[in-house]
Amino acid sequence: MKKPILIPDIIIIIFLEILLLPNEIHADPRSQTFNLTCGTQLIYNRTITLSNFVATMENISAQIRTSRFGIAATGSGHDANYGLAQCYGDLSLVDCVLCHAEARNILPLCYPFTGGRVYLDGCFMRAQNYSFFQEYTGPNDHAVCGNRTQQDPGFRNSARRGLLKAVADAPNNNGFAREQVGVSGSGNGSVYVLADCWKSVSASGCRACLENASASLLGCLPASGGRALNTGCFMRYSDANFLNPVPGNGSSRGRIVVTVIITVSAVAVLIIGTSIGYYMWKNRTIEKKRKGDAEKLAKILNDSSLNFKYSTLEKATSSFDKANKLGQGGFGIVYKGVLPDGREIAVKRLFFNNKHRAADFYNEVNIISSVEHKNLVKLLGCSCSGPESLLVYEFLPNKSLDHFIFDSSKAKTLNWEKRFKIIIGIVEGLVYLHENTKTRIIHRDIKASNILLDFRLRAKIADFGLARSFQEDKSHISTAIAGTLGYMAPEYLAHGRLTEKADVYSLGVLLLEIVTGSQNNRTKASNYTDSIVIFTWKKFQ
Ligand SMILES: *[C@@H]1O[C@H](CO)[C@@H](O)[C@H](O)[C@H]1NC(C)=O
Ligand SMILES: *[C@@H]1O[C@H](CO)[C@@H](O)[C@H](O)[C@H]1NC(C)=O
Ligand SMILES: *[C@@H]1O[C@H](CO)[C@@H](O)[C@H](O)[C@H]1NC(C)=O
Ligand SMILES: *[C@@H]1O[C@H](CO)[C@@H](O)[C@H](O)[C@H]1NC(C)=O
Ligand SMILES: *[C@@H]1O[C@H](CO)[C@@H](O)[C@H](O)[C@H]1NC(C)=O
Ligand SMILES: *[C@@H]1O[C@H](CO)[C@@H](O)[C@H](O)[C@H]1NC(C)=O
Ligand SMILES: *[C@@H]1O[C@H](CO)[C@@H](O)[C@H](O)[C@H]1NC(C)=O
């Protein structure tokens, strides 16, 4: 085992910046389409119009990613394309991008007619062959009322107050207003109002648009909600709170980072193995309990059929000859061995031999010997009493998944069908670990090198060295954070909050690797900013 290295906080922060970016203040993008209205005239020249449309959309998307609003124009004359997109003011940037991505898929449904508009519940998008940016009123403006009636007698009055307040507030607030008005005399009910003018519309246009919208919405009462779909603005009221938490305080991400800095500074010793990093936070009581258990276990194993003699394993691997080395995991080097009866085995020679680490060793033996599934590597036994701690597994000739998907020639042997089967196998194995009621297990270190393939290329999850059963810590809060950086769920990394979701996050990263064939954090630039999660996120945008 390599010497423990203390990793500077800054590295952790960089990792968090990367991992948390897609999760930053993510609430509800409200990306349901509410109304799509298309033009009625056919476009003039399809070829040119289409290419102009695509250019406009690309330009707008780039603006959306930074300012949640965008206008662009491409071409001239008949074939010109003007576009506008905006997210409503209560959406975070991330939610905005998600909503906009949906709008971008919907609007082209208007093809081959000139222009169209789409109102989603979180954003708006419009395209025409003329400049409409300052328009705030039009013949299609209308309100759509909810079909449920609000019985509360005070509701009508409160809704009116909320709508009028929004009309008054929005023009002086960049076109945006959100209101919550309590319904008097009825306990705890409220009316929620959202008003949003397109940023290209003038303040007076905004006011006129919202006045029309609010008047239309008042016509909806006593319906429990309604939406006004106007040329220059959108307005909505409801008795249910559809608004996102106020964004822009910007502190939620900051808080996570701060928490981690404190956590890291206070307790963490970061240990870097060859390819793995993990840090542990020792909890003495559990450690002690584990030691007691370990001694008991050692006795049981000594007497059980699980026990292999050290000398037998030494012989089987030709004294751990380098030529027999199969690979290296987080906890030890794995060698191929042949038993006297001809059976092939894999022997894991654990890095640690001191008593302290032995607890982990017994833990692993304990857990693995009790679970059996076609997609989990089978533990045959161990050598517990010899000079070294050894684990004996079934031998899998095809090594681990990373040898295939990251190798340009071997990758060709894995077509989509085979990859799909591998994915299904991994998922089935993981579901078994998570839902097997006897010993629910969170693997904690799902990654390509921990997925072995049998002779039929069937996936088998290996390396339970980091696993702990739920039983050990019923609070679901782990006492040790372990895993491989880049595969670890942000909430796990930040708070040590350990649930099955941590494995699901790692699985997600692994799936991206299986599909793309490129390794997380190992891109050409060998730059952390190129983590596969971020890469995919950028492509998604
Ligand atoms: C549309 O524009 C393309 C490119 O300028 C041109 O080749 C094509 O003839 C035009 N089609 C019509 C119907 O005008
Ligand atoms: C978008 O279009 C404007 C002109 O309409 C141009 O100045 C700007 O560079 C474009 N931005 C992008 C990202 O293409
Ligand atoms: C927009 O397209 C329609 C249909 O091709 C055409 O009749 C109209 O003149 C165009 N408008 C402008 C401003 O070019
Ligand atoms: C969308 O709004 C238009 C009016 O602008 C209306 O004619 C159409 O029926 C609406 N579509 C749906 C699906 O509600
Ligand atoms: C009311 O609207 C909801 C969705 O807006 C719809 O699912 C439901 O069928 C409607 N109910 C009636 C009675 O129209
Ligand atoms: C307050 O709201 C809760 C949950 O929405 C509801 O169960 C409760 O009945 C309400 N109280 C009154 C006095 O309306
Ligand atoms: C809002 O404007 C539209 C379009 O000009 C018009 O048809 C409608 O009657 C107006 N609504 C109200 C309540 O003034």
Short mmCIF file of N, CA and C and ligand atoms in Angstrom, two decimals, residues 186-189, ligand 6:
data_model
loop_
_atom_site.label_atom_id
_atom_site.label_comp_id
_atom_site.label_asym_id
_atom_site.label_seq_id
_atom_site.Cartn_x
_atom_site.Cartn_y
_atom_site.Cartn_z
N SER A 186 -59.18 31.92 5.64
CA SER A 186 -59.32 30.50 5.30
C SER A 186 -58.15 29.67 5.80
N GLY A 187 -57.58 30.06 6.92
CA GLY A 187 -56.47 29.24 7.40
C GLY A 187 -55.22 29.51 6.61
N ASN A 188 -54.79 28.51 5.84
CA ASN A 188 -53.45 28.66 5.27
C ASN A 188 -53.37 28.64 3.74
N GLY A 189 -54.45 28.87 3.03
CA GLY A 189 -54.39 28.89 1.57
C GLY A 189 -53.71 30.13 1.03
C1 LIG B 6 -53.43 23.87 6.10
O1 LIG B 6 -52.76 23.11 5.08
C2 LIG B 6 -52.69 21.74 5.36
C3 LIG B 6 -51.87 21.09 4.26
O2 LIG B 6 -52.05 21.73 3.06
C4 LIG B 6 -54.10 21.17 5.47
O3 LIG B 6 -54.02 19.78 5.76
C5 LIG B 6 -54.84 21.88 6.56
O4 LIG B 6 -56.17 21.41 6.61
C6 LIG B 6 -54.86 23.39 6.31
N1 LIG B 6 -55.44 24.08 7.42
C7 LIG B 6 -56.48 24.88 7.29
C8 LIG B 6 -57.00 25.54 8.54
O5 LIG B 6 -56.98 25.10 6.19
#
